PDB file of C-alpha atoms and ligand atoms in Angstrom:
ATOM      1  CA  MET A 156     113.585 -47.502-120.880  1.00  0.00           C
ATOM      2  CA  SER A 157     115.329 -46.368-123.900  1.00  0.00           C
ATOM      3  CA  THR A 158     114.166 -46.623-127.324  1.00  0.00           C
ATOM      4  CA  ILE A 159     117.465 -46.293-129.076  1.00  0.00           C
ATOM      5  CA  PRO A 160     118.471 -49.571-130.628  1.00  0.00           C
ATOM      6  CA  ARG A 161     121.673 -51.063-129.358  1.00  0.00           C
ATOM      7  CA  ARG A 162     123.611 -50.724-132.654  1.00  0.00           C
ATOM      8  CA  LYS A 163     122.570 -47.116-133.086  1.00  0.00           C
ATOM      9  CA  PHE A 164     123.741 -46.587-129.475  1.00  0.00           C
ATOM     10  CA  ILE A 165     127.099 -48.168-130.160  1.00  0.00           C
ATOM     11  CA  GLN A 166     127.462 -45.955-133.485  1.00  0.00           C
ATOM     12  CA  LEU A 167     126.595 -42.672-131.375  1.00  0.00           C
ATOM     13  CA  SER A 168     129.173 -43.803-128.769  1.00  0.00           C
ATOM     14  CA  ALA A 169     131.864 -44.204-131.265  1.00  0.00           C
ATOM     15  CA  VAL A 170     131.211 -40.745-132.648  1.00  0.00           C
ATOM     16  CA  ALA A 171     131.179 -39.126-129.252  1.00  0.00           C
ATOM     17  CA  ALA A 172     134.680 -40.924-128.523  1.00  0.00           C
ATOM     18  CA  VAL A 173     136.206 -39.734-131.809  1.00  0.00           C
ATOM     19  CA  GLY A 174     135.112 -36.170-130.993  1.00  0.00           C
ATOM     20  CA  CYS A 175     136.921 -36.438-127.614  1.00  0.00           C
ATOM     21  CA  LEU A 176     140.004 -37.709-129.262  1.00  0.00           C
ATOM     22  CA  ALA A 177     139.736 -34.690-131.648  1.00  0.00           C
ATOM     23  CA  GLN A 178     140.698 -32.416-128.950  1.00  0.00           C
ATOM     24  CA  PRO A 179     144.207 -31.472-129.966  1.00  0.00           C
ATOM     25  CA  GLY A 180     142.772 -30.117-133.293  1.00  0.00           C
ATOM     26  CA  ARG A 181     140.187 -28.264-131.608  1.00  0.00           C
ATOM     27  CA  GLU A 182     142.858 -26.548-129.190  1.00  0.00           C
ATOM     28  CA  ALA A 183     144.851 -25.469-132.229  1.00  0.00           C
ATOM     29  CA  ARG A 184     141.770 -23.635-133.795  1.00  0.00           C
ATOM     30  CA  ALA A 185     141.366 -22.169-130.087  1.00  0.00           C
ATOM     31  CA  ALA A 186     144.819 -20.756-130.316  1.00  0.00           C
ATOM     32  CA  ASP A 187     143.774 -18.870-133.581  1.00  0.00           C
ATOM     33  CA  LEU A 188     141.103 -17.206-132.017  1.00  0.00           C
ATOM     34  CA  PRO A 189     141.374 -13.345-131.830  1.00  0.00           C
ATOM     35  CA  HIS A 190     141.484 -12.058-128.230  1.00  0.00           C
ATOM     36  CA  VAL A 191     138.559 -10.181-127.056  1.00  0.00           C
ATOM     37  CA  SER A 192     139.069  -6.511-126.552  1.00  0.00           C
ATOM     38  CA  GLU A 193     138.044  -4.892-123.208  1.00  0.00           C
ATOM     39  CA  ASP A 194     136.723  -1.954-125.410  1.00  0.00           C
ATOM     40  CA  ASP A 195     134.182  -4.453-127.198  1.00  0.00           C
ATOM     41  CA  PRO A 196     130.677  -3.558-126.454  1.00  0.00           C
ATOM     42  CA  MET A 197     129.820  -6.901-125.121  1.00  0.00           C
ATOM     43  CA  ALA A 198     132.856  -6.983-123.125  1.00  0.00           C
ATOM     44  CA  LYS A 199     132.102  -3.456-121.524  1.00  0.00           C
ATOM     45  CA  ALA A 200     128.471  -4.873-120.789  1.00  0.00           C
ATOM     46  CA  MET A 201     129.841  -7.800-118.904  1.00  0.00           C
ATOM     47  CA  LYS A 202     132.555  -5.794-117.146  1.00  0.00           C
ATOM     48  CA  TYR A 203     135.190  -7.835-118.629  1.00  0.00           C
ATOM     49  CA  SER A 204     138.912  -7.332-117.747  1.00  0.00           C
ATOM     50  CA  HIS A 205     141.999  -9.098-118.908  1.00  0.00           C
ATOM     51  CA  ASP A 206     143.318  -8.928-115.343  1.00  0.00           C
ATOM     52  CA  ALA A 207     140.777 -10.130-112.605  1.00  0.00           C
ATOM     53  CA  SER A 208     143.192  -8.615-110.024  1.00  0.00           C
ATOM     54  CA  THR A 209     142.118  -5.082-111.084  1.00  0.00           C
ATOM     55  CA  VAL A 210     138.550  -5.789-110.446  1.00  0.00           C
ATOM     56  CA  ASP A 211     136.964  -4.372-107.235  1.00  0.00           C
ATOM     57  CA  ALA A 212     136.022  -7.487-105.567  1.00  0.00           C
ATOM     58  CA  SER A 213     133.313  -5.731-103.509  1.00  0.00           C
ATOM     59  CA  ALA A 214     131.455  -4.775-106.804  1.00  0.00           C
ATOM     60  CA  ARG A 215     131.084  -8.493-107.874  1.00  0.00           C
ATOM     61  CA  THR A 216     127.683 -10.145-107.691  1.00  0.00           C
ATOM     62  CA  ASN A 217     129.042 -13.414-106.781  1.00  0.00           C
ATOM     63  CA  PRO A 218     130.968 -13.179-103.438  1.00  0.00           C
ATOM     64  CA  ALA A 219     133.437 -16.183-104.122  1.00  0.00           C
ATOM     65  CA  ALA A 220     137.145 -15.459-103.742  1.00  0.00           C
ATOM     66  CA  ASP A 221     139.701 -16.091-106.308  1.00  0.00           C
ATOM     67  CA  GLN A 222     137.474 -15.501-109.458  1.00  0.00           C
ATOM     68  CA  ASN A 223     139.208 -15.601-112.796  1.00  0.00           C
ATOM     69  CA  CYS A 224     138.336 -16.856-116.150  1.00  0.00           C
ATOM     70  CA  ALA A 225     140.591 -20.021-115.753  1.00  0.00           C
ATOM     71  CA  ASN A 226     138.253 -21.253-112.843  1.00  0.00           C
ATOM     72  CA  CYS A 227     134.905 -20.150-114.382  1.00  0.00           C
ATOM     73  CA  ALA A 228     132.433 -22.787-115.451  1.00  0.00           C
ATOM     74  CA  LEU A 229     132.079 -21.088-118.778  1.00  0.00           C
ATOM     75  CA  ILE A 230     135.716 -21.215-120.052  1.00  0.00           C
ATOM     76  CA  GLN A 231     136.685 -23.769-122.560  1.00  0.00           C
ATOM     77  CA  GLY A 232     139.871 -25.043-124.020  1.00  0.00           C
ATOM     78  CA  ALA A 233     142.788 -26.593-122.354  1.00  0.00           C
ATOM     79  CA  ASP A 234     143.845 -25.725-118.669  1.00  0.00           C
ATOM     80  CA  GLY A 235     146.993 -23.718-118.625  1.00  0.00           C
ATOM     81  CA  ASP A 236     146.510 -21.782-121.719  1.00  0.00           C
ATOM     82  CA  ALA A 237     146.845 -18.048-121.225  1.00  0.00           C
ATOM     83  CA  TRP A 238     143.944 -17.252-123.703  1.00  0.00           C
ATOM     84  CA  ARG A 239     140.975 -19.529-124.027  1.00  0.00           C
ATOM     85  CA  PRO A 240     137.463 -19.585-125.609  1.00  0.00           C
ATOM     86  CA  CYS A 241     134.655 -18.731-123.519  1.00  0.00           C
ATOM     87  CA  GLN A 242     130.777 -19.318-123.904  1.00  0.00           C
ATOM     88  CA  ILE A 243     129.948 -15.554-123.371  1.00  0.00           C
ATOM     89  CA  PHE A 244     132.357 -14.477-126.330  1.00  0.00           C
ATOM     90  CA  PRO A 245     132.032 -17.015-129.065  1.00  0.00           C
ATOM     91  CA  GLY A 246     134.577 -16.892-131.622  1.00  0.00           C
ATOM     92  CA  LYS A 247     137.007 -14.836-129.353  1.00  0.00           C
ATOM     93  CA  ALA A 248     139.541 -15.943-126.749  1.00  0.00           C
ATOM     94  CA  VAL A 249     139.390 -14.565-123.244  1.00  0.00           C
ATOM     95  CA  ALA A 250     142.472 -14.224-120.692  1.00  0.00           C
ATOM     96  CA  ALA A 251     142.726 -17.036-118.330  1.00  0.00           C
ATOM     97  CA  ALA A 252     143.664 -14.392-115.759  1.00  0.00           C
ATOM     98  CA  GLY A 253     140.673 -12.323-116.657  1.00  0.00           C
ATOM     99  CA  TRP A 254     137.200 -11.890-115.157  1.00  0.00           C
ATOM    100  CA  CYS A 255     133.694 -10.745-116.172  1.00  0.00           C
ATOM    101  CA  SER A 256     130.306 -10.339-114.330  1.00  0.00           C
ATOM    102  CA  VAL A 257     129.009 -13.592-115.660  1.00  0.00           C
ATOM    103  CA  TRP A 258     131.706 -15.570-113.717  1.00  0.00           C
ATOM    104  CA  ALA A 259     130.345 -18.669-112.159  1.00  0.00           C
ATOM    105  CA  PRO A 260     132.155 -21.424-110.215  1.00  0.00           C
ATOM    106  CA  LYS A 261     132.838 -24.787-111.818  1.00  0.00           C
ATOM    107  CA  ALA A 262     130.491 -27.505-110.346  1.00  0.00           C
TER     108      ALA A 262
HETATM  109 FE1  SF4 B 318     135.852 -15.232-118.065  1.00  0.00          FE
HETATM  110 FE2  SF4 B 318     133.674 -16.752-117.112  1.00  0.00          FE
HETATM  111 FE3  SF4 B 318     133.271 -14.210-117.978  1.00  0.00          FE
HETATM  112 FE4  SF4 B 318     134.198 -16.058-119.769  1.00  0.00          FE
HETATM  113  S1  SF4 B 318     132.214 -15.986-118.363  1.00  0.00           S
HETATM  114  S2  SF4 B 318     134.919 -13.938-119.665  1.00  0.00           S
HETATM  115  S3  SF4 B 318     135.399 -17.249-118.656  1.00  0.00           S
HETATM  116  S4  SF4 B 318     134.579 -14.884-116.208  1.00  0.00           S
END
């Protein structure tokens, strides 16, 4: 049984709802993020590429087909955007058509 008082639960729910409605502002900030460089040491360590089609599929740890940043579980931001935030590269945007070795399928 939850120990959160009903009034507090309603307040927290309202804050969460406002956060969801604030999505347009968050997307505007995402568009301002610098693009991750393929020469970035972290990007190199993760074998990141701006173009998933250039990655040798046989070298991937995960055998799933059609892997790219847009269908990765770690991508953030809005569907359809060419450049989006990624949990692996905080403060930078990755190409939706890109790929890295951390790729994981969306649930
Ligand atoms: Fe792309 Fe996913 Fe790698 Fe981020 S973790 S760079 S979204 S493949």
